[in-house]
PDB file of C-alpha atoms in Angstrom:
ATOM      1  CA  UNK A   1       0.000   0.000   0.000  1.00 80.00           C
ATOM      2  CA  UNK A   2       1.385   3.105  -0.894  1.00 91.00           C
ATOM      3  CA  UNK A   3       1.997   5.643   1.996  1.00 95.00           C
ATOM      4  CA  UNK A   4       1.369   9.336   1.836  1.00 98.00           C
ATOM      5  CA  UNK A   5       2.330  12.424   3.339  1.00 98.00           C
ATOM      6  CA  UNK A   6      -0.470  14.949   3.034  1.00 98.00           C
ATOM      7  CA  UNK A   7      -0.585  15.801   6.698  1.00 98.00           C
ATOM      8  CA  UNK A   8       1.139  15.029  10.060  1.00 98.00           C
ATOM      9  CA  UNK A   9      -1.743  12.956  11.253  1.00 97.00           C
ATOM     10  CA  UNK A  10      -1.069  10.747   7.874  1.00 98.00           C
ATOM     11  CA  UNK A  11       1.915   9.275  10.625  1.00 98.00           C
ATOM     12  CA  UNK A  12       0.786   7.421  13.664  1.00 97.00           C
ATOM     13  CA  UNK A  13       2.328   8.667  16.988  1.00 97.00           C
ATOM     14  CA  UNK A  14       5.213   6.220  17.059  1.00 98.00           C
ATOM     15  CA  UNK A  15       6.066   6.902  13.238  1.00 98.00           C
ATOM     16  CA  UNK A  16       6.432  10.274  13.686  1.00 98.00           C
ATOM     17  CA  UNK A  17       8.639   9.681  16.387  1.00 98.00           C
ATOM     18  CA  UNK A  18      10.389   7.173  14.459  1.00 98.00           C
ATOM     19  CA  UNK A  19      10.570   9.435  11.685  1.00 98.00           C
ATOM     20  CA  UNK A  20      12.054  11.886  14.026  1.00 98.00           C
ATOM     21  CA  UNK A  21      15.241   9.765  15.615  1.00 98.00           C
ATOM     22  CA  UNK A  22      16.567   9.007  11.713  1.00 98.00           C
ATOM     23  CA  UNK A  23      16.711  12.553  11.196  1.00 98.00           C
ATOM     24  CA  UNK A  24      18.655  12.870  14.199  1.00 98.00           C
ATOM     25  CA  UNK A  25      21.008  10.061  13.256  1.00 98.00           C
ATOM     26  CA  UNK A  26      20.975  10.868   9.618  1.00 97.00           C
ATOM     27  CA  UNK A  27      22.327  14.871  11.033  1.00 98.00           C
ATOM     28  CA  UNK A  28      25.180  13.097  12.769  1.00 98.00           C
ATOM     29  CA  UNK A  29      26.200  10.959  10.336  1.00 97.00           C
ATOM     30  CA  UNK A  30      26.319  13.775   8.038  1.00 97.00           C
ATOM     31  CA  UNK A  31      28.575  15.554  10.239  1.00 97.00           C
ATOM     32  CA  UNK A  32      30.723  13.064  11.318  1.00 97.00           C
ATOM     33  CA  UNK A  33      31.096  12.720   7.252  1.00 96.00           C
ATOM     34  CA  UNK A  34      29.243   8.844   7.587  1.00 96.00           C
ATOM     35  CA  UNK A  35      26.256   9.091   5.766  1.00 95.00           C
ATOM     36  CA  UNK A  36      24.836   6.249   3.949  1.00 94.00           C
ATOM     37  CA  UNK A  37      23.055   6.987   0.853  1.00 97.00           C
ATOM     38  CA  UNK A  38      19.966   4.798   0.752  1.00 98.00           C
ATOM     39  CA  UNK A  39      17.864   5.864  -2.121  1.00 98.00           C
ATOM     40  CA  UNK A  40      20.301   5.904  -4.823  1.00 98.00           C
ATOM     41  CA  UNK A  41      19.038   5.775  -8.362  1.00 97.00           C
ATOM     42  CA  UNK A  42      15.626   6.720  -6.335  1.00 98.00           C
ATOM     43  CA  UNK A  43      13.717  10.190  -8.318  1.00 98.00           C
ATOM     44  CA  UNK A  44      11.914  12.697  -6.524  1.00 98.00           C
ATOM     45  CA  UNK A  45       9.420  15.084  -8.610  1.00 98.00           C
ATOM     46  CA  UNK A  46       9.401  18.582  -6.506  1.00 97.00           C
ATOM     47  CA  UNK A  47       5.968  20.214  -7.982  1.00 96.00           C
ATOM     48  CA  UNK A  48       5.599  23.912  -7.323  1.00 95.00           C
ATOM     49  CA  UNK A  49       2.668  25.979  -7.939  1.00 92.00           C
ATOM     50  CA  UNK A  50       3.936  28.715  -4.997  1.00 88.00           C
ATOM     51  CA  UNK A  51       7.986  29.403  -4.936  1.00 86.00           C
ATOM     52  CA  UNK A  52       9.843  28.781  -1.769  1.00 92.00           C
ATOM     53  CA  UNK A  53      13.721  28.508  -1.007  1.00 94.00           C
ATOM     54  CA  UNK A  54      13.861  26.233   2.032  1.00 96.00           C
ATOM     55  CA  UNK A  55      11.369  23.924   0.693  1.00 97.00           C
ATOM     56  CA  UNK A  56      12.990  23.385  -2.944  1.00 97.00           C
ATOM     57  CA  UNK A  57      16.865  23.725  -1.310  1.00 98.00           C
ATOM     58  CA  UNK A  58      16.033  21.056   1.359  1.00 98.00           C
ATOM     59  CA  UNK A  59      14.829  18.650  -0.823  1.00 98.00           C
ATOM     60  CA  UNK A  60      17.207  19.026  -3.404  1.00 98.00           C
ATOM     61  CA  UNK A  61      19.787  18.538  -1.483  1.00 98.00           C
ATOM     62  CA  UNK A  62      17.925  15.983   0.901  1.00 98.00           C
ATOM     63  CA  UNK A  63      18.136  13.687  -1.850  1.00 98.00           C
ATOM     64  CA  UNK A  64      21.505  14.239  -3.511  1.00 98.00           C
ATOM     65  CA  UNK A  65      22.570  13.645   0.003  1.00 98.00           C
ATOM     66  CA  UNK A  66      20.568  10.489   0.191  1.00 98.00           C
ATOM     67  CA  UNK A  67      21.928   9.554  -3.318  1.00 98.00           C
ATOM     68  CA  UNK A  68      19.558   9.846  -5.251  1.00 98.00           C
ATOM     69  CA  UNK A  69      17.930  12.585  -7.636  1.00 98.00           C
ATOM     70  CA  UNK A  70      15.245  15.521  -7.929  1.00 98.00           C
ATOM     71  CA  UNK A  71      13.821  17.701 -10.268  1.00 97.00           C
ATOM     72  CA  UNK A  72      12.028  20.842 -10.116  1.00 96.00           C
ATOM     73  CA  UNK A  73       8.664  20.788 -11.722  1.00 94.00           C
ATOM     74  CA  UNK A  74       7.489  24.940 -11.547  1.00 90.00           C
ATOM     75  CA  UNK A  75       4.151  26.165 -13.126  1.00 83.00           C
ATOM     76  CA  UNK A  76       5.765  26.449 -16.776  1.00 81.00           C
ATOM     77  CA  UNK A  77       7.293  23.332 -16.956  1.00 80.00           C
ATOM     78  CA  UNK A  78       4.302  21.089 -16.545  1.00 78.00           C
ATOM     79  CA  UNK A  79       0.601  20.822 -17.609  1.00 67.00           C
ATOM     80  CA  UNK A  80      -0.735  20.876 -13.791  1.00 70.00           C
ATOM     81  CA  UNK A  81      -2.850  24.201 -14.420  1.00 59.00           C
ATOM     82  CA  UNK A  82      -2.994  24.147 -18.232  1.00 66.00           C
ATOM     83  CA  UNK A  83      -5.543  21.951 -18.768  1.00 74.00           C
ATOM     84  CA  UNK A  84      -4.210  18.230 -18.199  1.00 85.00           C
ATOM     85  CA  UNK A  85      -6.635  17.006 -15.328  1.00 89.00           C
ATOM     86  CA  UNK A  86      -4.776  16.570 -11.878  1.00 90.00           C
ATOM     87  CA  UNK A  87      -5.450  12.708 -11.861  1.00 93.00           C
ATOM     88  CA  UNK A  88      -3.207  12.794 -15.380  1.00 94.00           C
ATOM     89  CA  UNK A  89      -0.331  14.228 -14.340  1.00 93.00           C
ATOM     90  CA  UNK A  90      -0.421  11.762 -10.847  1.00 95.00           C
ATOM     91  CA  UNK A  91      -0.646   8.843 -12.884  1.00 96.00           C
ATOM     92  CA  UNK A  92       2.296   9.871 -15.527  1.00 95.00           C
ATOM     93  CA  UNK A  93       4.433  11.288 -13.032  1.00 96.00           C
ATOM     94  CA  UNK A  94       4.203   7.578 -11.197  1.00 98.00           C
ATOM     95  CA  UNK A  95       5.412   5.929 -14.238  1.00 98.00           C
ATOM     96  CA  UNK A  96       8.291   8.168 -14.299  1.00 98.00           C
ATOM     97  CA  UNK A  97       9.421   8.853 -10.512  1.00 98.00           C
ATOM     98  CA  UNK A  98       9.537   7.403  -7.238  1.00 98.00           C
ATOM     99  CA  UNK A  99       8.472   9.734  -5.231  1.00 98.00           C
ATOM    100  CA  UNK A 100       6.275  13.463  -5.249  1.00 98.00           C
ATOM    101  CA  UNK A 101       6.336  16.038  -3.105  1.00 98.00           C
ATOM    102  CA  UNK A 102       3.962  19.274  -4.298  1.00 97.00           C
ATOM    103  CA  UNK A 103       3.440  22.502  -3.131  1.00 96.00           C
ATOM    104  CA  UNK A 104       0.149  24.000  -4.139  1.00 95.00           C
ATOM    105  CA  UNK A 105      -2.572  26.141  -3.135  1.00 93.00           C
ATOM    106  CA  UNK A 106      -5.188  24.140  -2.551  1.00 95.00           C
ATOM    107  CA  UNK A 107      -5.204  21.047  -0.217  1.00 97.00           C
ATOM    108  CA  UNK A 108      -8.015  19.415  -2.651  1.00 97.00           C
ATOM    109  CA  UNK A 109      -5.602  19.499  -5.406  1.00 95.00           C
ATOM    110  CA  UNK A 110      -2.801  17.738  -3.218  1.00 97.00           C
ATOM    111  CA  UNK A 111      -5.471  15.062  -2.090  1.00 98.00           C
ATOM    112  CA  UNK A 112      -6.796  14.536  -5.962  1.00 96.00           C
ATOM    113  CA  UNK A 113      -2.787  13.855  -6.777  1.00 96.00           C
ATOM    114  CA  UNK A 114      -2.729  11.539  -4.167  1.00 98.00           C
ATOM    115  CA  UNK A 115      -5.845   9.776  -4.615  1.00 97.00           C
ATOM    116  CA  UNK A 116      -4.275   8.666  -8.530  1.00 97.00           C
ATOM    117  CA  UNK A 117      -0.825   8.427  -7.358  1.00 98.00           C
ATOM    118  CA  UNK A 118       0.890   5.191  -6.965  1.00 98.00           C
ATOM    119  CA  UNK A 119       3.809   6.593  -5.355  1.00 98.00           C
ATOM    120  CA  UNK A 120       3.697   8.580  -2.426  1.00 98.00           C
ATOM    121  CA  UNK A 121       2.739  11.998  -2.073  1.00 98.00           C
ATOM    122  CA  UNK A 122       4.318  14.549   0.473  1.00 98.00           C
ATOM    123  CA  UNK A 123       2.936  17.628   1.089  1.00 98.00           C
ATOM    124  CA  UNK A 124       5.300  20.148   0.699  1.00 98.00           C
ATOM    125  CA  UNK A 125       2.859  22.930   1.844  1.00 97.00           C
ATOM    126  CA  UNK A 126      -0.842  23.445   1.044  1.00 97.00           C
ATOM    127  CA  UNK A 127      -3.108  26.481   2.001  1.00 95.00           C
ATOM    128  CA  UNK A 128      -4.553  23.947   4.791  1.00 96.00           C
ATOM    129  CA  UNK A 129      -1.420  22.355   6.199  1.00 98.00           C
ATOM    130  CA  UNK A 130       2.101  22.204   6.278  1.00 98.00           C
ATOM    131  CA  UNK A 131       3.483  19.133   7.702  1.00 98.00           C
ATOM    132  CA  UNK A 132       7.066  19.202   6.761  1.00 98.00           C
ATOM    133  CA  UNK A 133       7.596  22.079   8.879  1.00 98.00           C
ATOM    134  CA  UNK A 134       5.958  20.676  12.038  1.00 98.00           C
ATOM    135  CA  UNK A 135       8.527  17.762  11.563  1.00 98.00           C
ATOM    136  CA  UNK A 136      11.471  20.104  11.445  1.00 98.00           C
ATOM    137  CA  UNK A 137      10.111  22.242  14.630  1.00 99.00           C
ATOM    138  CA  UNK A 138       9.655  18.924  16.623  1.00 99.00           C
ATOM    139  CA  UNK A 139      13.244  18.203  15.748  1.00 99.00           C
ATOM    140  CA  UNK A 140      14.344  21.764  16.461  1.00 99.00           C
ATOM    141  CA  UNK A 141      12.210  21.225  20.235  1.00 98.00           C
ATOM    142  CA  UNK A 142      13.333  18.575  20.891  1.00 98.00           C
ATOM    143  CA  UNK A 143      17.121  19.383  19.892  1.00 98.00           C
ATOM    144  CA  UNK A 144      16.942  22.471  22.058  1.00 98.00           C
ATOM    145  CA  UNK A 145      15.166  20.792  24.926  1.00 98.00           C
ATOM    146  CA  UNK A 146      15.643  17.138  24.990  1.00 98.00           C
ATOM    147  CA  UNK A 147      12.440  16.144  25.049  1.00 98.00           C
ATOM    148  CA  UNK A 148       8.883  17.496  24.467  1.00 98.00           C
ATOM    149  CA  UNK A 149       7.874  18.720  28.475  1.00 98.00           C
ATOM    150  CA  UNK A 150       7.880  21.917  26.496  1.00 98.00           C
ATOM    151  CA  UNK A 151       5.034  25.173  26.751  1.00 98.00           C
ATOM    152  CA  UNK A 152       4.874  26.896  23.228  1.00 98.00           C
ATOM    153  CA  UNK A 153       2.743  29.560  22.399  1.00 98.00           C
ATOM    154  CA  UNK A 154       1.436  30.104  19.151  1.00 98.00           C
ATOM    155  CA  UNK A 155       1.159  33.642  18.405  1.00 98.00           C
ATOM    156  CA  UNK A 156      -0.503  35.177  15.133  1.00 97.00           C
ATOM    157  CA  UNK A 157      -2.264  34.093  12.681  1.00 96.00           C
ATOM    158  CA  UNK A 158      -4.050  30.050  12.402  1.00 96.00           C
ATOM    159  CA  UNK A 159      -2.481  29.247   9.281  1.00 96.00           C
ATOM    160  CA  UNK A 160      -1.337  26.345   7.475  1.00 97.00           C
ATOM    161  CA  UNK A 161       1.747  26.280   9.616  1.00 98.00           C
ATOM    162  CA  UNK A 162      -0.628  26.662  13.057  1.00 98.00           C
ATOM    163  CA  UNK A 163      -2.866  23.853  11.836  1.00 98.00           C
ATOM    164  CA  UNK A 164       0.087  21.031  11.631  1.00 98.00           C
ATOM    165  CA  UNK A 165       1.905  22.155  14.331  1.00 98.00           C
ATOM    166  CA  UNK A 166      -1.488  21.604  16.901  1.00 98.00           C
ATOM    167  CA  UNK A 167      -0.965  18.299  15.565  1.00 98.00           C
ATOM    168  CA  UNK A 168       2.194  17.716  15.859  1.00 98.00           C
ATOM    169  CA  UNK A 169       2.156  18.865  19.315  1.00 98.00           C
ATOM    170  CA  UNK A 170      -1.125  16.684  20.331  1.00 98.00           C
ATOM    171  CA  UNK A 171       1.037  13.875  18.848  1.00 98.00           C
ATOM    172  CA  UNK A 172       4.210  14.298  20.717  1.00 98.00           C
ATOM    173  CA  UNK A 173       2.532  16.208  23.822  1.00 98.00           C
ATOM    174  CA  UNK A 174       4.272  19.419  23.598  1.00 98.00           C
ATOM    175  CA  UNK A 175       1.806  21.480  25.724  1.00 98.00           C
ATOM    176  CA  UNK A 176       0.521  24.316  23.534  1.00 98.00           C
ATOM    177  CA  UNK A 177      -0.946  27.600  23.189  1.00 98.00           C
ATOM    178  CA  UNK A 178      -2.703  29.679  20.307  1.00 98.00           C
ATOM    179  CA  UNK A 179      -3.121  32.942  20.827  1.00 98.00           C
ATOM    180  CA  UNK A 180      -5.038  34.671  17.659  1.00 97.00           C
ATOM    181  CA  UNK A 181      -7.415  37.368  16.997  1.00 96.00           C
ATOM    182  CA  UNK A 182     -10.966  37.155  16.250  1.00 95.00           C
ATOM    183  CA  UNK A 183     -11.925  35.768  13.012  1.00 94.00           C
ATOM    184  CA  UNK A 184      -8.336  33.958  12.640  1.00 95.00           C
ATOM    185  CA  UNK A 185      -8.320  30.959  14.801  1.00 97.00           C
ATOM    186  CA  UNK A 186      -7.165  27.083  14.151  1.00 97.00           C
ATOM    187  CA  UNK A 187     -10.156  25.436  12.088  1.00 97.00           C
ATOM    188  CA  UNK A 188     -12.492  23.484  14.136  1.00 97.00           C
ATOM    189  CA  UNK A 189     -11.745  20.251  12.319  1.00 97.00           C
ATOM    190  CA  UNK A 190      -8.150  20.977  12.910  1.00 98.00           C
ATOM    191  CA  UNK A 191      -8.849  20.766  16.670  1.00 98.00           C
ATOM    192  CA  UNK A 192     -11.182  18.102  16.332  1.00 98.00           C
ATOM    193  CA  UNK A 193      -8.396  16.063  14.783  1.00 97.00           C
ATOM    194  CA  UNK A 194      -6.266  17.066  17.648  1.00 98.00           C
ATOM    195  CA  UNK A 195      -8.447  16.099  20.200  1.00 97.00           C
ATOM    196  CA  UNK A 196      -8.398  12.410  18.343  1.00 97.00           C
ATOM    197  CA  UNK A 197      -4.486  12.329  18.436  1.00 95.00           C
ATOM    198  CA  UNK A 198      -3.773  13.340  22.234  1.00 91.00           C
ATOM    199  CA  UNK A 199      -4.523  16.801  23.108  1.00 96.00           C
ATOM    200  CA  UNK A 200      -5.916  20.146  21.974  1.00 97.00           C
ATOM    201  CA  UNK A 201      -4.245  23.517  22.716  1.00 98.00           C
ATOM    202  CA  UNK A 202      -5.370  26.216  24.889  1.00 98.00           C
ATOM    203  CA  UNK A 203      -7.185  29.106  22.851  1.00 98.00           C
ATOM    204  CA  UNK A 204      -6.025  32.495  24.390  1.00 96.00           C
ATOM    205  CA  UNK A 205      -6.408  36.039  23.096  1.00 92.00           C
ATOM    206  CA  UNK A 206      -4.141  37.706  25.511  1.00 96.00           C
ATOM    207  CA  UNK A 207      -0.338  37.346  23.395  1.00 98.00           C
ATOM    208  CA  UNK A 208       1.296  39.060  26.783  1.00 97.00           C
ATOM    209  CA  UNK A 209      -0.117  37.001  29.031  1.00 97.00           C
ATOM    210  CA  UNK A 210       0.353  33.503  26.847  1.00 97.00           C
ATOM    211  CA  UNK A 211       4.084  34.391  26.396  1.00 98.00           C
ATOM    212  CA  UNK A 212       4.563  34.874  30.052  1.00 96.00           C
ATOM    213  CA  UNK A 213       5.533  31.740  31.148  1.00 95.00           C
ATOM    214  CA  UNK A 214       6.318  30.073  27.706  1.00 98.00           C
ATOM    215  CA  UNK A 215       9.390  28.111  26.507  1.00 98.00           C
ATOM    216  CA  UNK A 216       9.078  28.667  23.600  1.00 98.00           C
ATOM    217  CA  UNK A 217       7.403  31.862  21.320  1.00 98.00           C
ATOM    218  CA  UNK A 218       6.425  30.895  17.873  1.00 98.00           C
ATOM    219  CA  UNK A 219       4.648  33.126  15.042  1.00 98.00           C
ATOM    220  CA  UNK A 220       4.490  32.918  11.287  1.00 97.00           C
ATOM    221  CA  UNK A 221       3.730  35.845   8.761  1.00 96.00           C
ATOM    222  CA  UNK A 222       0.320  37.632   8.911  1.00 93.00           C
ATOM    223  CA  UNK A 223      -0.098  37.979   5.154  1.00 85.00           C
ATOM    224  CA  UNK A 224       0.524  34.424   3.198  1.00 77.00           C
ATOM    225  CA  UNK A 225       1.528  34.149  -0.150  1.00 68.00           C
ATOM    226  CA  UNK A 226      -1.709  34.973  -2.534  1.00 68.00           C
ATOM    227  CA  UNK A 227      -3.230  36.775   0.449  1.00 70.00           C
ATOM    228  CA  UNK A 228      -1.998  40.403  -0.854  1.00 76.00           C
ATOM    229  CA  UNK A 229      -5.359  41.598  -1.105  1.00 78.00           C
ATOM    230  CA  UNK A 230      -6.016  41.075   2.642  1.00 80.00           C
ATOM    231  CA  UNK A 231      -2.631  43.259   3.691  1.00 87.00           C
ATOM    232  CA  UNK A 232      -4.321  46.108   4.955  1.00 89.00           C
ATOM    233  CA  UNK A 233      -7.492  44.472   6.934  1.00 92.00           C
ATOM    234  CA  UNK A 234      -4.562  41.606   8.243  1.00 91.00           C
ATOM    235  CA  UNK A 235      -2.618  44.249   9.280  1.00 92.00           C
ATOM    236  CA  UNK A 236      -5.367  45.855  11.788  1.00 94.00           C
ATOM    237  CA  UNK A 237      -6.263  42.861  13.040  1.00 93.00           C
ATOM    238  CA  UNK A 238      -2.987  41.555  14.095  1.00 96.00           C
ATOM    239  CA  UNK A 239      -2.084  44.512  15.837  1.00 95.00           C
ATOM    240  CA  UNK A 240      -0.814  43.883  19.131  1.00 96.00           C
ATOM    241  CA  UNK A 241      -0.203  40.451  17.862  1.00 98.00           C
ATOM    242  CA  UNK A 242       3.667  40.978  17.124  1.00 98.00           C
ATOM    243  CA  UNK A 243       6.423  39.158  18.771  1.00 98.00           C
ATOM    244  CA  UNK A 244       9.036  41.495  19.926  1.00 98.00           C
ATOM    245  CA  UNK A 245      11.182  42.890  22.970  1.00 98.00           C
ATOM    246  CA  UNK A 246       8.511  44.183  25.095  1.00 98.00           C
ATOM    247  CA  UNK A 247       6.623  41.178  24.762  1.00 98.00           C
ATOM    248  CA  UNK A 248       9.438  38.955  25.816  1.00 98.00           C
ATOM    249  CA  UNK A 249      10.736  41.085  28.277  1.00 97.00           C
ATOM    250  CA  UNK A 250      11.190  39.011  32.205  1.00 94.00           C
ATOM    251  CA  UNK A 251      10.995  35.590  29.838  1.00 97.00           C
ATOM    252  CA  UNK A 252      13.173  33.047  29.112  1.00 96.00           C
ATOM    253  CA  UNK A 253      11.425  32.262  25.946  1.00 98.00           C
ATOM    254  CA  UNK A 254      12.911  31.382  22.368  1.00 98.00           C
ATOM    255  CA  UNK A 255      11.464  32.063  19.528  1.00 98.00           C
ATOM    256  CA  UNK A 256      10.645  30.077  16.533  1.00 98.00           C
ATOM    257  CA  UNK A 257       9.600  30.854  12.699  1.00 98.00           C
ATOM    258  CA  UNK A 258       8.938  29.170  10.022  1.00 97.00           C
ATOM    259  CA  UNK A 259      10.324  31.442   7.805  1.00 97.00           C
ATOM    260  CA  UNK A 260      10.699  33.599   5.810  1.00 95.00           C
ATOM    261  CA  UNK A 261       9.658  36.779   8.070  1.00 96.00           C
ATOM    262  CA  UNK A 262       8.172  39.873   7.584  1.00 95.00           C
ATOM    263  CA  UNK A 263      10.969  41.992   9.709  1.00 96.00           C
ATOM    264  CA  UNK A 264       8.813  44.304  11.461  1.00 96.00           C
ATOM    265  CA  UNK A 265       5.603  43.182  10.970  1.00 96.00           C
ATOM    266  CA  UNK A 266       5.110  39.812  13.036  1.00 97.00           C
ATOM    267  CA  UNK A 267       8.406  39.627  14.765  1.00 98.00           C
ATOM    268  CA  UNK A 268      11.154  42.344  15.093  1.00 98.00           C
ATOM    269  CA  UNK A 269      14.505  42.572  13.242  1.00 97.00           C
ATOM    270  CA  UNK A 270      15.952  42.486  16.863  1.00 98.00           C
ATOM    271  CA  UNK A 271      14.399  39.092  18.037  1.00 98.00           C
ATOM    272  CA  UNK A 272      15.037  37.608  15.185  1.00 98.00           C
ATOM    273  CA  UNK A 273      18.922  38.329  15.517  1.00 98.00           C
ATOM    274  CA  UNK A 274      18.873  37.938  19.185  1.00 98.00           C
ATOM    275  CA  UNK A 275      19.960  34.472  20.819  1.00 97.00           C
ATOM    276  CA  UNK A 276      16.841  34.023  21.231  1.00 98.00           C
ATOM    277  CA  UNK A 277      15.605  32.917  17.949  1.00 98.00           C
ATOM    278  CA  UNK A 278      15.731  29.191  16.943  1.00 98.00           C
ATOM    279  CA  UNK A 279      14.579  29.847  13.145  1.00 98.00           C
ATOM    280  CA  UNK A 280      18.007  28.836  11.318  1.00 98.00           C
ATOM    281  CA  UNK A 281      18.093  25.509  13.305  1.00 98.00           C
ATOM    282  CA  UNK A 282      14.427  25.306  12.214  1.00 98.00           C
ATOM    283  CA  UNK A 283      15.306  26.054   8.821  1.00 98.00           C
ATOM    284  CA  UNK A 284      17.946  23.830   8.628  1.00 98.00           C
ATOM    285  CA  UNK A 285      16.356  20.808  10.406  1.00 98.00           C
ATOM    286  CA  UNK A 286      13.705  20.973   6.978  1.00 98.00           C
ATOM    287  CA  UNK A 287      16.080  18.882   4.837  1.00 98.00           C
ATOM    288  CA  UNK A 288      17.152  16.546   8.240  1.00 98.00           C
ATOM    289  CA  UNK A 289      13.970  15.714   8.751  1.00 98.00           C
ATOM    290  CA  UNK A 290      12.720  15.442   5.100  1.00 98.00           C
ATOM    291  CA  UNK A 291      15.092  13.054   3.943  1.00 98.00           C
ATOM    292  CA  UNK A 292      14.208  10.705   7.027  1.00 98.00           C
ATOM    293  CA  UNK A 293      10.553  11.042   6.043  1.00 98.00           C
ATOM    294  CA  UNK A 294      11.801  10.327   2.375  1.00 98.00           C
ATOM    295  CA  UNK A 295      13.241   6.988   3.422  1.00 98.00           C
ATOM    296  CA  UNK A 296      10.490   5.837   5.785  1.00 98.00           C
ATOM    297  CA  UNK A 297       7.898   5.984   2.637  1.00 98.00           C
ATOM    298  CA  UNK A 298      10.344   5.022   0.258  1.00 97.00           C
ATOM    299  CA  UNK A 299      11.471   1.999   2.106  1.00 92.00           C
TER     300      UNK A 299
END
């Protein structure tokens, strides 16, 4: 049976831990210059409809590293868009490659390319979810703090980034909260989901007073890509919302983000450069823990 990727719930509780230790022994063994290189002659077909640098860099070189091969598939190079029904290009694409990854828009799009796929799908970001990313913050946790007796607060908007990280927390039980405004909270499915894998996270509204006794401090951008059009109503709702020196002050807190930031807007230039900030281990542990993930469905 073929195994997909299209959120972090698509894992059970011990294969995402699982999933988790080989990218810790696949990072030392790539520092310690022993890496093995387990999916040689293996293809993966990177599909973009939105641009990104981590996720095409990481899993690039994610799989040269693991010996085998990718190619970039952007809007103009394929017919995904231009006509050729989605179900098409999953079923030619699986003739050709042993593995997808996409990043679209729309998380119906990613489920119709899996649904026709016969090799598996991971979702390299979707409007709904993002799972690759909670992977490489669980790492980054865990790295930071051996273990996952960890308080994060959420604070922002209840994105695709949010959504799979309040699973990936239920799933691990890293004690969370989500602080958001009115009108921008985690889906209700999303937490219903969450209840079904361990836990759900406390809602708050108060960023202050969620931050105050937090380990970690996590936010994300308040206006997506494709969400231009909302800049100026996103803006006034978020404000107060922004992670920066005053917020943090008399904490201990570090601060994650998924990257990349809008300096000044949701977090400050200053946190961001201060030893607080855990974003470029984040940013690196993307490829770490994509090329475990890569091997578990590929073995």
């Amino acid at each position: 049976m073929v195994r997909h990727f299209l959120d972090v719930g698509d894992l059970t509780a011990e294969e995402l831990l699982a999933v988790l230790d080989r990218a810790t022994t696949t990072k030392a063994a790539l520092a310690d210059g022993t890496s093995e290189r387990p999916l040689a002659d293996r293809t993966l077909a990177m599909v973009f409809e939105k641009p990104s640098t981590r996720t095409r860099v990481s899993f690039e070189t994610g799989m040269t590293q693991l010996g085998g091969h990718a190619m970039f598939l952007g809007p103009e190079d394929i017919q995904l868009g231009h006509g050729e029904p989605l179900k098409d290009t999953a079923r030619v694409l699986s003739r050709y490659v042993d593995v997808v990854m996409a990043r679209l828009f729309d998380h119906a799009d990613l489920e119709e390319l899996a649904a026709h796929a016969t090799v598996p799908v991971v979702n390299g970001l979707t409007d709904d979810a993002h799972p690759c990313q909670t992977l490489a913050d669980l790492l980054t946790i865990r790295e930071a703090f051996g273990g996952f007796d960890v308080d994060v607060t959420w604070i922002g908007d209840g994105n695709n980034v949010a959504q799979s990280f309040v699973l990936g927390c239920a799933m691990t039980g890293v004690d969370l909260t989500v602080v958001t405004p009115p009108g921008y909270a985690i889906d209700d499915d999303v937490l219903d989901r969450a209840a079904e894998l361990g836990a759900t996270p406390t809602l708050a509204d108060d960023p202050a007073d969620a931050a105050r006794d937090a380990d970690v401090v996590y936010t994300d951008v308040w206006v997506s890509m494709g969400q231009e059009d909302q800049r100026a109503e996103k803006l006034a709702a978020f404000e107060g919302f922004q992670v920066n020196e005053e917020l943090l002050a008399g904490t201990d807190a570090r601060v994650m983000h998924c990257l990349p930031a809008h300096r000044g807007e949701e977090i400050t230039d200053a946190v961001l450069e201060s030893d607080r900030a855990l974003v470029w281990d984040q940013a690196e542990n993307r490829m770490h823990a994509q090329k475990a993930l890569l091997v578990t469905l590929l073995e």
